mmCIF file with all atom_site columns, C-alpha atoms in Angstrom:
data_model
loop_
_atom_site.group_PDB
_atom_site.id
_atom_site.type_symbol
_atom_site.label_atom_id
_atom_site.label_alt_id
_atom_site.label_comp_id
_atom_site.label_asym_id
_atom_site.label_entity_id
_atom_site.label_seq_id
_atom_site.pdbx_PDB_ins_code
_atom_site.Cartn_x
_atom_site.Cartn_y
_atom_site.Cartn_z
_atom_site.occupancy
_atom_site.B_iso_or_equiv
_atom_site.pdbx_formal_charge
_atom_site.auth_seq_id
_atom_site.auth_comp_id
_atom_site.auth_asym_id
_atom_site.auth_atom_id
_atom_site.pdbx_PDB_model_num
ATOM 1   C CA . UNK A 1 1   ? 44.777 118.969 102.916 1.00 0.00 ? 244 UNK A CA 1
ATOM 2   C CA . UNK A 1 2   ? 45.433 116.839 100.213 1.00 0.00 ? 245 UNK A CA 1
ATOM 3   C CA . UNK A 1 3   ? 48.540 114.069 100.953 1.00 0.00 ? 246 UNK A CA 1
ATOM 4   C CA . UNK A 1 4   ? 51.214 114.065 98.201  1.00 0.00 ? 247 UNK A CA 1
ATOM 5   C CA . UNK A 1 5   ? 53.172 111.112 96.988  1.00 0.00 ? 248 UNK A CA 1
ATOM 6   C CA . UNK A 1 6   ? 57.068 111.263 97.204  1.00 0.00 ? 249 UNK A CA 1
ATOM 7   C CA . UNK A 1 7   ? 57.677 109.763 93.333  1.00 0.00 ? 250 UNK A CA 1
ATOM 8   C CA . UNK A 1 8   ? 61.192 108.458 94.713  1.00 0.00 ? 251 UNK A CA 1
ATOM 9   C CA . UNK A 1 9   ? 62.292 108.245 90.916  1.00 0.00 ? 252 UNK A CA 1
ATOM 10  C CA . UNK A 1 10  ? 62.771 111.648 90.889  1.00 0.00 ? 253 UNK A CA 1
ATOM 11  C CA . UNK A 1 11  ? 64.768 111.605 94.117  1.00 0.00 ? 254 UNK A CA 1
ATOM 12  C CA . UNK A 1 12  ? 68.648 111.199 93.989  1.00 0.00 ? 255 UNK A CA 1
ATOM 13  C CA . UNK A 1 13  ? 69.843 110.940 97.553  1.00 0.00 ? 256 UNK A CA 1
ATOM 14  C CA . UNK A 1 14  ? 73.978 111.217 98.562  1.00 0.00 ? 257 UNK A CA 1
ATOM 15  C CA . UNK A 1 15  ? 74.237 110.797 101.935 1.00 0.00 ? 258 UNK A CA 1
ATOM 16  C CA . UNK A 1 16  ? 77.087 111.781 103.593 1.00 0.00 ? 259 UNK A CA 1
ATOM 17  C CA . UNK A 1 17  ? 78.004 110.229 107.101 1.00 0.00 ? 260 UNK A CA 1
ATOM 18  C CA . UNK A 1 18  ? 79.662 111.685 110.029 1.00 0.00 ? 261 UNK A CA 1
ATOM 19  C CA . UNK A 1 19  ? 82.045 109.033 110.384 1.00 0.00 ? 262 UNK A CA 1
ATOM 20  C CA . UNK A 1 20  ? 82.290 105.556 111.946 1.00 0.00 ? 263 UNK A CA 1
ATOM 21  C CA . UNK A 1 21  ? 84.444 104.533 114.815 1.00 0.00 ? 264 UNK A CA 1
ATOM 22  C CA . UNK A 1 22  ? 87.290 101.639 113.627 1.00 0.00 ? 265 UNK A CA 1
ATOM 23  C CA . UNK A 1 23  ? 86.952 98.761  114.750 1.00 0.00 ? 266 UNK A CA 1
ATOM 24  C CA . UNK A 1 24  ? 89.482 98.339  116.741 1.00 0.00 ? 267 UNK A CA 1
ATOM 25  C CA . UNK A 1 25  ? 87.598 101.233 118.863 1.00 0.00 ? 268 UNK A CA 1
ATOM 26  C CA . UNK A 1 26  ? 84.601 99.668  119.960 1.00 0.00 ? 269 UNK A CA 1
ATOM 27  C CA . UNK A 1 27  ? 83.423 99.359  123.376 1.00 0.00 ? 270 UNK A CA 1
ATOM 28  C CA . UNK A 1 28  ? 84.560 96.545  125.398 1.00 0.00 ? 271 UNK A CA 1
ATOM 29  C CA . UNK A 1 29  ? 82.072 96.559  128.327 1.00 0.00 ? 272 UNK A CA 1
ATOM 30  C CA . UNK A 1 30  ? 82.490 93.771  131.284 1.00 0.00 ? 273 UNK A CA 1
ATOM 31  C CA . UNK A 1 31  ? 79.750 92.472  133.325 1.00 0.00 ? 274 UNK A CA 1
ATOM 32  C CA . UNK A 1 32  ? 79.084 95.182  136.065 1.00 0.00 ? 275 UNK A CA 1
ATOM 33  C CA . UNK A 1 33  ? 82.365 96.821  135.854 1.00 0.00 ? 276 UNK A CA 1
ATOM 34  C CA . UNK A 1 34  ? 80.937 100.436 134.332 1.00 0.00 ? 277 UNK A CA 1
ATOM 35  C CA . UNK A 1 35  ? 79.238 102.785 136.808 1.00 0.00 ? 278 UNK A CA 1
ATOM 36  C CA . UNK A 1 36  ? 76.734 105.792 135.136 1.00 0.00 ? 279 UNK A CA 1
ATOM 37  C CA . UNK A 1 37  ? 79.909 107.785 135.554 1.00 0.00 ? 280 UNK A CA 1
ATOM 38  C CA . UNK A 1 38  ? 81.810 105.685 133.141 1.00 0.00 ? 281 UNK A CA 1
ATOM 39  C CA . UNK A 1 39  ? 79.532 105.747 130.255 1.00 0.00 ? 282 UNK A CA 1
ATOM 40  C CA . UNK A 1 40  ? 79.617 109.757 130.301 1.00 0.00 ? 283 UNK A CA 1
ATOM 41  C CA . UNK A 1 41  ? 83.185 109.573 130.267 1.00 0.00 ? 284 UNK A CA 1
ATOM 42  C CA . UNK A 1 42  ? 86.289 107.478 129.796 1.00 0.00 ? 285 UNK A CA 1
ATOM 43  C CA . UNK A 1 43  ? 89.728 108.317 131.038 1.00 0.00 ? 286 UNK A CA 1
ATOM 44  C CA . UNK A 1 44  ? 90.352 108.429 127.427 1.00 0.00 ? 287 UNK A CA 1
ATOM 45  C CA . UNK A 1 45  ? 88.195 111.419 127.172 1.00 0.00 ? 288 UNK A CA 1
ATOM 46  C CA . UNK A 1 46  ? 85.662 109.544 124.966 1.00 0.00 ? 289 UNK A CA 1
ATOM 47  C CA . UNK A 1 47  ? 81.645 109.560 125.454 1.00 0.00 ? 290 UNK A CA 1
ATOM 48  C CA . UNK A 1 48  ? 80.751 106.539 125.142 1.00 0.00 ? 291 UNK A CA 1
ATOM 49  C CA . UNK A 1 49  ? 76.726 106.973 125.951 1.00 0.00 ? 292 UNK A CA 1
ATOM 50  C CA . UNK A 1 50  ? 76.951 109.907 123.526 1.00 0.00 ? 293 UNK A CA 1
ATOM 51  C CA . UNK A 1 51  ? 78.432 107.701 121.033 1.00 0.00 ? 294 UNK A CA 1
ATOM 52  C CA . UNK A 1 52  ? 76.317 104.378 121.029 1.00 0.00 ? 295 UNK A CA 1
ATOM 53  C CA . UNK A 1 53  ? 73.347 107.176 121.228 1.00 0.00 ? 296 UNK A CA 1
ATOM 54  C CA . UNK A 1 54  ? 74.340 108.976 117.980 1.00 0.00 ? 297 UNK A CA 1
ATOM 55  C CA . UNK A 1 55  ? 75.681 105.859 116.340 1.00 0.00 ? 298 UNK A CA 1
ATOM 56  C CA . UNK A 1 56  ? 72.454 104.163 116.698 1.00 0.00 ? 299 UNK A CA 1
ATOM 57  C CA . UNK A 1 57  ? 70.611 107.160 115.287 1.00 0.00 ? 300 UNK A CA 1
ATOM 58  C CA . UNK A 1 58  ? 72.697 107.122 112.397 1.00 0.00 ? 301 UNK A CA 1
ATOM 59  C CA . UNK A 1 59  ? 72.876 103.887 111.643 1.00 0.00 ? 302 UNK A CA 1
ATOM 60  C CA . UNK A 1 60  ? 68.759 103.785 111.868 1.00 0.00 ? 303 UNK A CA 1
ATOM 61  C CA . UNK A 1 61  ? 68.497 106.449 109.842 1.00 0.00 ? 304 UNK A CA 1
ATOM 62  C CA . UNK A 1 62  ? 70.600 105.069 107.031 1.00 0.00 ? 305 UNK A CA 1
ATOM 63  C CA . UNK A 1 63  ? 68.976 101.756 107.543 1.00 0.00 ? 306 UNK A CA 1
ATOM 64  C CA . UNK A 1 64  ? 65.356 103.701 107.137 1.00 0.00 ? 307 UNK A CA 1
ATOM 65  C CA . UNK A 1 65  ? 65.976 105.458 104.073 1.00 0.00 ? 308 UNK A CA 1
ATOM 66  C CA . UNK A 1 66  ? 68.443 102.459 102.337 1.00 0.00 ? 309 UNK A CA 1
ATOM 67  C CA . UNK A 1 67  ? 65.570 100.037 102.595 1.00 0.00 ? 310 UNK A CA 1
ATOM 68  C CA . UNK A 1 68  ? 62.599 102.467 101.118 1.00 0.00 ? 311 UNK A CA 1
ATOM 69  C CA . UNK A 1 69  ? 65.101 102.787 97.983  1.00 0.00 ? 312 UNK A CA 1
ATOM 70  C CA . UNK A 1 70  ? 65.244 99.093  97.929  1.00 0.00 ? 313 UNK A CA 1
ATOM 71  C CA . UNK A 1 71  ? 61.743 98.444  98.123  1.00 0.00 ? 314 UNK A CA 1
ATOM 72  C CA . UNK A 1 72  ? 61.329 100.720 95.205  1.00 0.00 ? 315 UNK A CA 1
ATOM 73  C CA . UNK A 1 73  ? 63.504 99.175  92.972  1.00 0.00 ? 316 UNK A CA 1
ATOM 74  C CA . UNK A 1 74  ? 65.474 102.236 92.914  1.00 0.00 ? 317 UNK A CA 1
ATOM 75  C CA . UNK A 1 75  ? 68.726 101.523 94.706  1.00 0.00 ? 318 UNK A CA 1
ATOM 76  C CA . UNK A 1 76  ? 70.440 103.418 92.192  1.00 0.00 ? 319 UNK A CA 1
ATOM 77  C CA . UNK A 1 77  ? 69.116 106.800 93.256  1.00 0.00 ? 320 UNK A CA 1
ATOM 78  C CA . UNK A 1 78  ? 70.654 106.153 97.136  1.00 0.00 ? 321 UNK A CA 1
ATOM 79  C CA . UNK A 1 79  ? 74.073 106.397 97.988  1.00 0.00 ? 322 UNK A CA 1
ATOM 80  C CA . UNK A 1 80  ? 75.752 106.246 101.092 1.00 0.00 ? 323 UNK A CA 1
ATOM 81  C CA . UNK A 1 81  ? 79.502 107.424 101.873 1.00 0.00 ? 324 UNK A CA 1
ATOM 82  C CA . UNK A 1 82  ? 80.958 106.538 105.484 1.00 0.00 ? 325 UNK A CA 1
ATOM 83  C CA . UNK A 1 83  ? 84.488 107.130 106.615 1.00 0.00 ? 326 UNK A CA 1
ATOM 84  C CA . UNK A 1 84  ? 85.865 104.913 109.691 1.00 0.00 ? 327 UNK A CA 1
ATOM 85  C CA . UNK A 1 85  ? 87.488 107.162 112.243 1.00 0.00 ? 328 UNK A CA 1
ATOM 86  C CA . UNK A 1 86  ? 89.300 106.481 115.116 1.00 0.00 ? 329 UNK A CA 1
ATOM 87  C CA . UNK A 1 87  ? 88.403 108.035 118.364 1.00 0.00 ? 330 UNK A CA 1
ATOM 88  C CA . UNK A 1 88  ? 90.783 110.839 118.374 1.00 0.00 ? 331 UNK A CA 1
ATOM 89  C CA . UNK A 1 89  ? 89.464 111.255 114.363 1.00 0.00 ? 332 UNK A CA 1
ATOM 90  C CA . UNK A 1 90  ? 85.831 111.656 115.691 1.00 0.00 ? 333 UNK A CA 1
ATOM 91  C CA . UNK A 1 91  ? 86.082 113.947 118.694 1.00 0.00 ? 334 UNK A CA 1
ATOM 92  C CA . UNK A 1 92  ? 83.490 116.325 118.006 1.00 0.00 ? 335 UNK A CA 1
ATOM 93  C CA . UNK A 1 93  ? 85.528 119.497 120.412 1.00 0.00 ? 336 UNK A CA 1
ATOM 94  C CA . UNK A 1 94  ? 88.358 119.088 118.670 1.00 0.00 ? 337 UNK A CA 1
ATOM 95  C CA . UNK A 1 95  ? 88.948 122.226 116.152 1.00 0.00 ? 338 UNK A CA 1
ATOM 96  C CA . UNK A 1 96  ? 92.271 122.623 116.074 1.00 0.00 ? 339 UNK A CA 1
ATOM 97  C CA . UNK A 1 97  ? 94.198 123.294 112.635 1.00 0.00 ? 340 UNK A CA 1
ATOM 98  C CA . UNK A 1 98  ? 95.954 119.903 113.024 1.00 0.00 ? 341 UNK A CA 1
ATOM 99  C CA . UNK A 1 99  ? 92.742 117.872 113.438 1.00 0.00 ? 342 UNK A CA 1
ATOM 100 C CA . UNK A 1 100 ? 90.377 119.712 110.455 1.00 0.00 ? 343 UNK A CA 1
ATOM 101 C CA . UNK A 1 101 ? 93.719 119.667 107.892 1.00 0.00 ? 344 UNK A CA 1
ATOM 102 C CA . UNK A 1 102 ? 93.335 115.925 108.675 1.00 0.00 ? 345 UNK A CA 1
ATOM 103 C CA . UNK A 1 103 ? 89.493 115.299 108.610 1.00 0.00 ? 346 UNK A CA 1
ATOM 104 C CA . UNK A 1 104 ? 89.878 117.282 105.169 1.00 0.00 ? 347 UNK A CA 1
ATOM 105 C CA . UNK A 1 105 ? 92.039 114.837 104.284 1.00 0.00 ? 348 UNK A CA 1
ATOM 106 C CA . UNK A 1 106 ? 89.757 112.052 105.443 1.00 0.00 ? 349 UNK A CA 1
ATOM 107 C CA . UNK A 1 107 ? 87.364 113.566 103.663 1.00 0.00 ? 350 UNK A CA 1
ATOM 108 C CA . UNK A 1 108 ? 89.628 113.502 100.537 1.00 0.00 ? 351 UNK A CA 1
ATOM 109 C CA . UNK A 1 109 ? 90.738 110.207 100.627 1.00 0.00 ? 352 UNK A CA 1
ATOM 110 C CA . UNK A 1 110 ? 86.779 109.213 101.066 1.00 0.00 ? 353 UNK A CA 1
ATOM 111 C CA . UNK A 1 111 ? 85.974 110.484 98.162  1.00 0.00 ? 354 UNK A CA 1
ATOM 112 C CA . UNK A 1 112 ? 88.704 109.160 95.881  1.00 0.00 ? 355 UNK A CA 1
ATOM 113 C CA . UNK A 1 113 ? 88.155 105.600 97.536  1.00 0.00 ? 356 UNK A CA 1
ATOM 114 C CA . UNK A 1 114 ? 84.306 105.863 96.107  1.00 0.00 ? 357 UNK A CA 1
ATOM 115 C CA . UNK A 1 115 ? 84.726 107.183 92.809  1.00 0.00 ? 358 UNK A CA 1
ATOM 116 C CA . UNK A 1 116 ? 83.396 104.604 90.826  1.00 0.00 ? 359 UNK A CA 1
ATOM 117 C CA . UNK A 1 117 ? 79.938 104.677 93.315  1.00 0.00 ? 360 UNK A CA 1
ATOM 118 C CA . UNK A 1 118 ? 80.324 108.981 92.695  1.00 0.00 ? 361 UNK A CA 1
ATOM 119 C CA . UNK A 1 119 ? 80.801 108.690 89.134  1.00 0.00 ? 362 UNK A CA 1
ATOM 120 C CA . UNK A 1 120 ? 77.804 106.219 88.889  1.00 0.00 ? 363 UNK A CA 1
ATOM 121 C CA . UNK A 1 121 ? 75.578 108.749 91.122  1.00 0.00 ? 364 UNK A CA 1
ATOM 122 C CA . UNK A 1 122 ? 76.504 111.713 88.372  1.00 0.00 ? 365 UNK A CA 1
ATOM 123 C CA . UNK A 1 123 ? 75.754 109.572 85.903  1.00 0.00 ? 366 UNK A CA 1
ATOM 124 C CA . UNK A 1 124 ? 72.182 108.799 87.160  1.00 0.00 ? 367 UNK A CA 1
ATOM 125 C CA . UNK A 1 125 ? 71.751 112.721 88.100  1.00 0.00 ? 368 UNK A CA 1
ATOM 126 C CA . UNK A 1 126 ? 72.382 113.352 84.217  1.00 0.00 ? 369 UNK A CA 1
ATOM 127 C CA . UNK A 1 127 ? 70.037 110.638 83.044  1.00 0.00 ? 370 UNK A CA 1
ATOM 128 C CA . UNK A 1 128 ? 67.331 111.684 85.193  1.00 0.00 ? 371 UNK A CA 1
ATOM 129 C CA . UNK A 1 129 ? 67.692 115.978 83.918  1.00 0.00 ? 372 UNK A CA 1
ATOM 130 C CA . UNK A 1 130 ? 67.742 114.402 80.112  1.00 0.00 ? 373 UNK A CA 1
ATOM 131 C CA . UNK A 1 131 ? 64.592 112.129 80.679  1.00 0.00 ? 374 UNK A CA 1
ATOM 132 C CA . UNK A 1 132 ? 62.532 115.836 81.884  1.00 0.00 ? 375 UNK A CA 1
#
């Protein structure tokens, strides 16, 4: 079978994140003092094996795909949105009414905070359908 070439000109990527813990929220770890117990779970009720695990995937995913765009010349057609949550923000059992009215809002206030970088990416997505 014949390989195809991705012409990344055509391709206009928004890429939404899950959310990033604040900083105030990292992990603090001392020498020795966590047992395997510990990284599953915090008295807290946080994960934090599950989190440096899906953090890392995350961020080497966006790392990945942010550096082919660069390489191309086309940073343009890559844009990347990331909230900061806090711990309680990010708990991924957590569907209550109180906590999706406020990751809406998160989601809201995300989205007015990156208008310019939005408006920019419609802008390019209108370019590129006029140049076909």
């Amino acid at each position: 079978m014949k390989e195809r070439k991705t012409d990344f000109q055509k391709l206009v990527i928004l890429s939404l994140g899950t959310g990033a813990p604040d900083e105030k929220d990292r992990l603090e770890v001392g020498d020795g003092e966590w047992g395997v117990a510990d990284w599953v779970w915090q008295d807290d009720e946080s994960h934090p094996l599950l989190d440096v695990l899906m953090s890392a995937a995350d961020e080497m995913t966006e790392m990945y795909i942010s550096n082919i765009f660069q390489y191309t010349g086309l940073e343009r057609n890559y844009t990347r949105l990331q909230a900061n949550l806090t711990l309680k923000d990010s708990a991924m059992d957590d569907s209550g009414q109180k906590n999706l009215e406020n990751l809406q809002k998160i989601g809201q206030d995300l989205a007015k905070n990156n208008d310019t970088k939005l408006e920019d990416l419609a802008r390019r997505l209108i370019e590129i359908r006029k140049a076909r």
